[in-house]
Amino acid sequence: MRITFGQKLMLFPVFLVIRILWFIDDIGRVVRLAVIHTGRLAMYAVVVIVALTSFYVESRNTGITNIPSVFSPESPAVLGVIEEKAPSLAVDIPFPDVSAVSVYAVDLDSDLVLVDRNSGFKLAPASTTKLMTALIALDLYSLEDTLIIPEFCTEIEGLKAGFYAEDAYSVRDLLFSLLVNSSADAACALAIGNVPYAEFIALMNTKSTKLGLSQTSFTNPIGLDGANGSHSSSARDLYLLARYARDNEFIKEIVSTKEVTVTSASGFSTYLVNTNDLLWSRPGSVGIKTGQTEAAGQVLVYEYDLDDKNIIISLMHSSDRFGDTTQVLDWVLDSYSWPD
């Protein structure tokens, strides 16, 4: 049967209505599915919220509140990192009656402060200053560079190695002399070999600021007492300085050296002994630096590394730095428990 054009025009509205009805039916189906799934999602959300709320309340009641979120991008659970465990205070033992005015002890692996006694007091640092002198020297020189010992450096105040004027030493040997024997003549030579003396001191203070040593001010590279307390530091600052210095493998090698012989360009040899008695008497001793002046009293920054316990102790204005440090270390080891 042939449909004429006129008949097609008459049927067109019918087909259009049918198409509209189909479209409405499709929309309805989509709406019904959306409503059904929205309801399900809402139910799931309610269940999750209730569960999390219950867990939070329970954790507050039991004290379990410091749990990292597994959804955090920095969470060890996401990164696969094993979180470092800090030591915990296990036994309540009275702190020893030490002579030091300031004491600061830190567990290096966790950065946990183990002891803090007046760590912010500004006091004279004495020859612990030479840690900064060594750092600046390493910035300025190659270890194989050779420096001449000026005559006035052989006469400068402080403990000296006994170098002869106008003799020459490698920077390597001068650094060993500086940190093993605490040689003032080595500090003097390093401070004027490549830059003016005043610029060397300025570099020391600039690095001090960069390291965050807020209580530290240097007026000389040796550790001599400054006028009106102008050459100063604190037990906390000395800890920060030592921690930074020990990260240099060469400095760590030097401060743990008990004895060394340095030889000048002319062939003159000098035998040097480390000023840190604990290197001989206490197993696990790593160094780091001693100091002593009239204003400072006795000063020591000390590192202990044994049986997975790595600790730095800094103490200032002591009358018995090695005895005080030993007592503080024993107290820490007896009071704290380290995780297996």
XYZ file of C-alpha atoms in Angstrom:
340
model
C 0.000 0.000 0.000
C 1.454 3.299 -1.037
C 1.255 6.199 1.452
C 0.829 9.590 -0.116
C 2.627 12.719 0.963
C -0.562 14.077 2.491
C -1.019 10.967 4.582
C 2.595 11.284 5.768
C 1.875 14.795 6.957
C -1.162 13.545 8.847
C 0.850 10.727 10.533
C 3.837 12.931 11.469
C 2.271 14.353 14.690
C 1.449 10.797 15.798
C 5.067 9.641 15.390
C 6.335 12.817 17.074
C 4.127 12.190 20.115
C 5.322 8.559 20.277
C 9.003 9.757 20.130
C 8.356 12.280 22.922
C 6.749 9.595 25.064
C 9.763 7.314 24.507
C 12.114 10.162 25.489
C 10.090 10.876 28.645
C 10.174 7.209 29.488
C 13.993 7.164 29.037
C 14.346 10.199 31.332
C 12.150 8.548 33.905
C 14.265 5.418 33.821
C 17.426 7.494 34.388
C 15.787 9.405 37.222
C 14.614 6.189 38.863
C 18.140 4.716 38.686
C 19.655 7.939 40.083
C 17.190 7.957 42.956
C 17.828 4.288 43.720
C 21.653 4.691 43.673
C 21.559 8.008 45.550
C 19.629 6.308 48.270
C 22.168 3.506 48.434
C 25.107 5.960 48.514
C 23.429 7.928 51.276
C 22.956 4.746 53.290
C 26.627 3.804 52.803
C 27.715 7.319 53.847
C 25.634 7.098 57.031
C 27.189 3.732 57.899
C 30.760 5.018 57.320
C 30.156 8.225 59.323
C 28.697 6.283 62.237
C 31.625 3.835 62.194
C 34.248 6.616 62.102
C 32.483 8.529 64.855
C 32.403 5.440 67.053
C 36.105 4.810 66.403
C 37.006 8.408 67.224
C 35.067 8.322 70.497
C 36.676 5.011 71.435
C 40.174 6.295 70.550
C 39.636 9.387 72.679
C 38.606 7.225 75.605
C 41.604 4.890 75.254
C 44.168 7.578 74.424
C 44.799 6.279 70.906
C 44.690 9.629 69.162
C 48.006 9.953 67.334
C 47.221 7.571 64.468
C 48.336 8.731 60.996
C 45.610 8.929 58.388
C 45.982 6.341 55.647
C 44.475 8.897 53.291
C 47.261 11.420 53.902
C 49.786 11.632 51.011
C 52.572 11.814 53.590
C 51.362 8.865 55.613
C 53.933 6.077 56.118
C 51.166 3.614 55.215
C 50.941 5.205 51.766
C 54.665 5.714 51.213
C 55.703 2.352 52.618
C 57.989 4.076 55.152
C 58.604 2.542 58.570
C 58.138 5.299 61.123
C 61.182 5.855 63.367
C 60.397 4.979 66.958
C 61.700 7.220 69.716
C 62.922 6.103 73.126
C 60.489 6.492 76.006
C 61.038 7.332 79.654
C 60.787 3.971 81.417
C 62.163 4.545 84.920
C 61.749 7.607 87.131
C 65.292 8.180 88.406
C 66.397 11.482 89.988
C 68.583 13.507 87.661
C 72.229 13.558 88.807
C 73.607 16.552 90.670
C 76.007 17.779 87.983
C 78.135 20.902 88.156
C 77.265 22.116 84.644
C 74.999 25.145 84.413
C 73.497 24.015 81.095
C 72.866 20.484 79.841
C 71.167 19.380 76.630
C 70.908 15.775 75.394
C 69.181 14.521 72.251
C 68.536 11.127 70.677
C 69.845 11.652 67.145
C 67.719 8.984 65.461
C 64.404 10.465 66.596
C 65.393 14.075 67.505
C 63.824 13.456 70.909
C 65.153 15.799 73.604
C 66.251 13.572 76.491
C 67.579 16.258 78.852
C 67.041 20.011 78.894
C 68.568 21.995 81.749
C 68.923 25.706 80.956
C 69.749 24.882 77.314
C 68.992 28.437 76.174
C 71.378 30.207 78.562
C 73.962 32.348 76.747
C 77.397 31.305 77.956
C 80.969 31.347 76.709
C 81.547 28.337 74.393
C 85.365 28.245 74.637
C 87.034 25.959 72.070
C 83.820 24.315 70.906
C 83.962 27.416 68.681
C 86.513 25.531 66.584
C 83.754 23.364 65.128
C 82.539 26.454 63.276
C 86.127 27.413 62.416
C 86.530 24.010 60.777
C 83.297 24.366 58.798
C 84.312 27.751 57.402
C 87.791 26.449 56.577
C 86.241 23.609 54.590
C 84.180 26.186 52.697
C 87.296 28.195 51.821
C 90.017 25.634 51.177
C 90.842 22.331 49.596
C 92.309 19.809 52.042
C 95.534 19.754 50.052
C 96.007 23.538 50.150
C 99.090 24.666 52.087
C 99.072 27.546 54.569
C 102.033 29.336 56.129
C 102.010 29.845 59.899
C 102.420 33.600 60.635
C 104.643 34.478 63.580
C 101.827 36.107 65.560
C 99.806 32.854 65.314
C 102.582 31.085 67.237
C 102.196 33.622 70.057
C 98.411 33.820 70.235
C 96.586 33.040 73.482
C 95.274 29.495 73.949
C 96.457 25.894 73.728
C 98.904 25.543 70.847
C 100.434 22.698 68.859
C 103.840 24.412 68.834
C 104.139 25.199 65.126
C 107.156 27.192 63.986
C 106.649 30.586 62.354
C 106.838 30.599 58.549
C 106.566 26.826 58.381
C 103.762 25.460 56.178
C 101.106 22.810 56.726
C 98.338 21.318 54.636
C 94.801 22.354 55.506
C 94.133 18.690 56.272
C 96.824 18.657 58.992
C 95.730 22.021 60.352
C 92.158 20.737 60.732
C 93.392 17.654 62.584
C 95.413 19.906 64.867
C 92.419 22.214 65.322
C 89.930 19.548 66.397
C 92.137 16.857 67.951
C 94.484 19.018 70.015
C 92.311 22.167 69.992
C 95.244 24.165 68.608
C 94.868 27.943 68.703
C 97.782 28.375 66.286
C 95.984 26.161 63.742
C 92.770 28.185 64.167
C 94.684 31.408 63.668
C 96.393 30.187 60.481
C 93.115 28.925 58.997
C 91.375 32.234 59.748
C 93.814 34.410 57.782
C 95.040 32.146 54.999
C 92.558 33.006 52.280
C 90.455 35.937 53.478
C 90.953 38.822 55.913
C 90.494 37.890 59.567
C 87.384 40.066 59.953
C 85.774 38.422 56.927
C 86.442 34.960 58.352
C 84.636 35.940 61.576
C 81.768 37.377 59.529
C 81.479 34.071 57.662
C 81.307 32.234 60.986
C 78.420 34.397 62.141
C 76.630 34.164 58.795
C 76.718 30.364 58.903
C 75.647 30.495 62.541
C 72.523 32.393 61.496
C 71.804 29.940 58.665
C 72.032 27.028 61.088
C 69.548 28.675 63.444
C 72.024 29.249 66.274
C 69.955 32.014 67.821
C 72.057 32.431 70.995
C 75.441 32.342 69.256
C 77.820 35.164 68.425
C 81.485 34.695 67.455
C 84.248 37.278 67.854
C 87.219 34.992 67.144
C 87.971 31.557 65.601
C 89.705 30.161 68.698
C 87.076 30.384 71.418
C 88.734 33.069 73.519
C 86.386 34.898 75.881
C 84.863 38.016 74.334
C 84.502 41.362 76.054
C 81.271 41.598 78.084
C 80.194 38.121 76.997
C 80.228 39.029 73.315
C 81.594 35.597 72.330
C 78.686 33.378 73.325
C 76.535 30.377 72.590
C 74.151 27.993 74.372
C 73.979 24.267 75.043
C 71.191 23.909 72.492
C 73.112 25.875 69.859
C 76.239 23.789 70.451
C 74.154 20.666 69.915
C 72.867 22.045 66.606
C 76.396 23.018 65.552
C 77.799 19.597 66.471
C 74.963 17.764 64.717
C 75.650 19.736 61.526
C 79.440 19.344 61.764
C 79.313 15.577 62.352
C 77.393 15.123 59.107
C 80.663 15.984 57.373
C 82.486 12.645 57.194
C 85.931 14.259 57.392
C 85.057 16.176 60.555
C 83.509 13.034 62.065
C 86.763 11.206 61.343
C 88.847 13.919 63.002
C 86.829 14.286 66.209
C 86.962 10.535 66.823
C 90.758 10.401 66.331
C 92.629 9.749 69.572
C 96.165 10.467 68.373
C 97.706 11.850 65.204
C 101.034 13.147 63.907
C 101.101 16.140 61.561
C 104.127 17.075 59.502
C 105.073 20.468 58.088
C 106.484 21.165 54.631
C 109.936 21.420 56.195
C 109.574 17.941 57.713
C 108.904 18.993 61.321
C 106.534 16.465 62.965
C 104.144 17.167 65.828
C 102.427 14.425 67.825
C 98.913 15.413 68.946
C 96.578 13.826 71.507
C 92.818 14.370 71.592
C 91.644 16.547 74.475
C 88.505 14.419 74.968
C 89.315 11.888 77.727
C 86.080 9.953 77.114
C 87.481 8.591 73.855
C 89.675 6.356 76.018
C 87.490 5.766 79.056
C 83.981 5.295 77.634
C 83.150 2.676 74.965
C 80.874 4.119 72.288
C 82.439 7.586 72.430
C 82.587 9.361 69.067
C 83.989 12.769 70.100
C 83.184 15.662 69.523
C 84.820 18.805 71.031
C 86.090 20.140 74.319
C 86.534 23.719 75.494
C 87.816 25.588 78.533
C 88.414 29.218 79.409
C 88.107 31.323 82.551
C 84.674 32.661 81.636
C 83.397 29.416 80.102
C 84.596 26.982 82.717
C 84.684 23.518 81.176
C 82.584 22.845 78.070
C 81.972 19.619 76.170
C 79.918 18.528 73.198
C 79.951 14.741 73.171
C 78.537 11.991 70.960
C 77.796 8.440 72.072
C 76.996 5.735 69.503
C 76.627 2.152 70.756
C 73.994 -0.611 70.654
C 71.704 1.373 68.320
C 71.713 4.309 70.728
C 73.063 7.507 69.178
C 73.085 10.476 71.581
C 74.648 13.944 71.628
C 75.184 15.657 74.981
C 76.272 19.270 75.250
C 77.073 20.876 78.574
C 78.441 24.288 79.484
C 80.081 25.981 82.444
C 81.043 22.759 84.196
C 83.769 22.128 86.751
C 84.002 18.449 85.707
C 82.908 18.071 82.086
C 83.862 14.400 81.708
C 82.339 13.396 85.047
C 79.182 15.396 84.354
C 78.824 13.943 80.863
C 79.293 10.408 82.171
C 76.597 10.951 84.802
C 74.175 12.426 82.270
C 74.810 9.583 79.808
C 74.321 6.929 82.501
C 71.096 8.610 83.622
C 69.774 8.641 80.044
C 70.663 4.980 79.432
C 69.122 3.911 82.752
C 65.986 6.062 82.445
C 64.996 5.565 78.809
C 63.949 2.476 76.932
C 64.735 2.116 73.224
C 62.406 0.088 70.993
C 63.782 -3.138 69.527
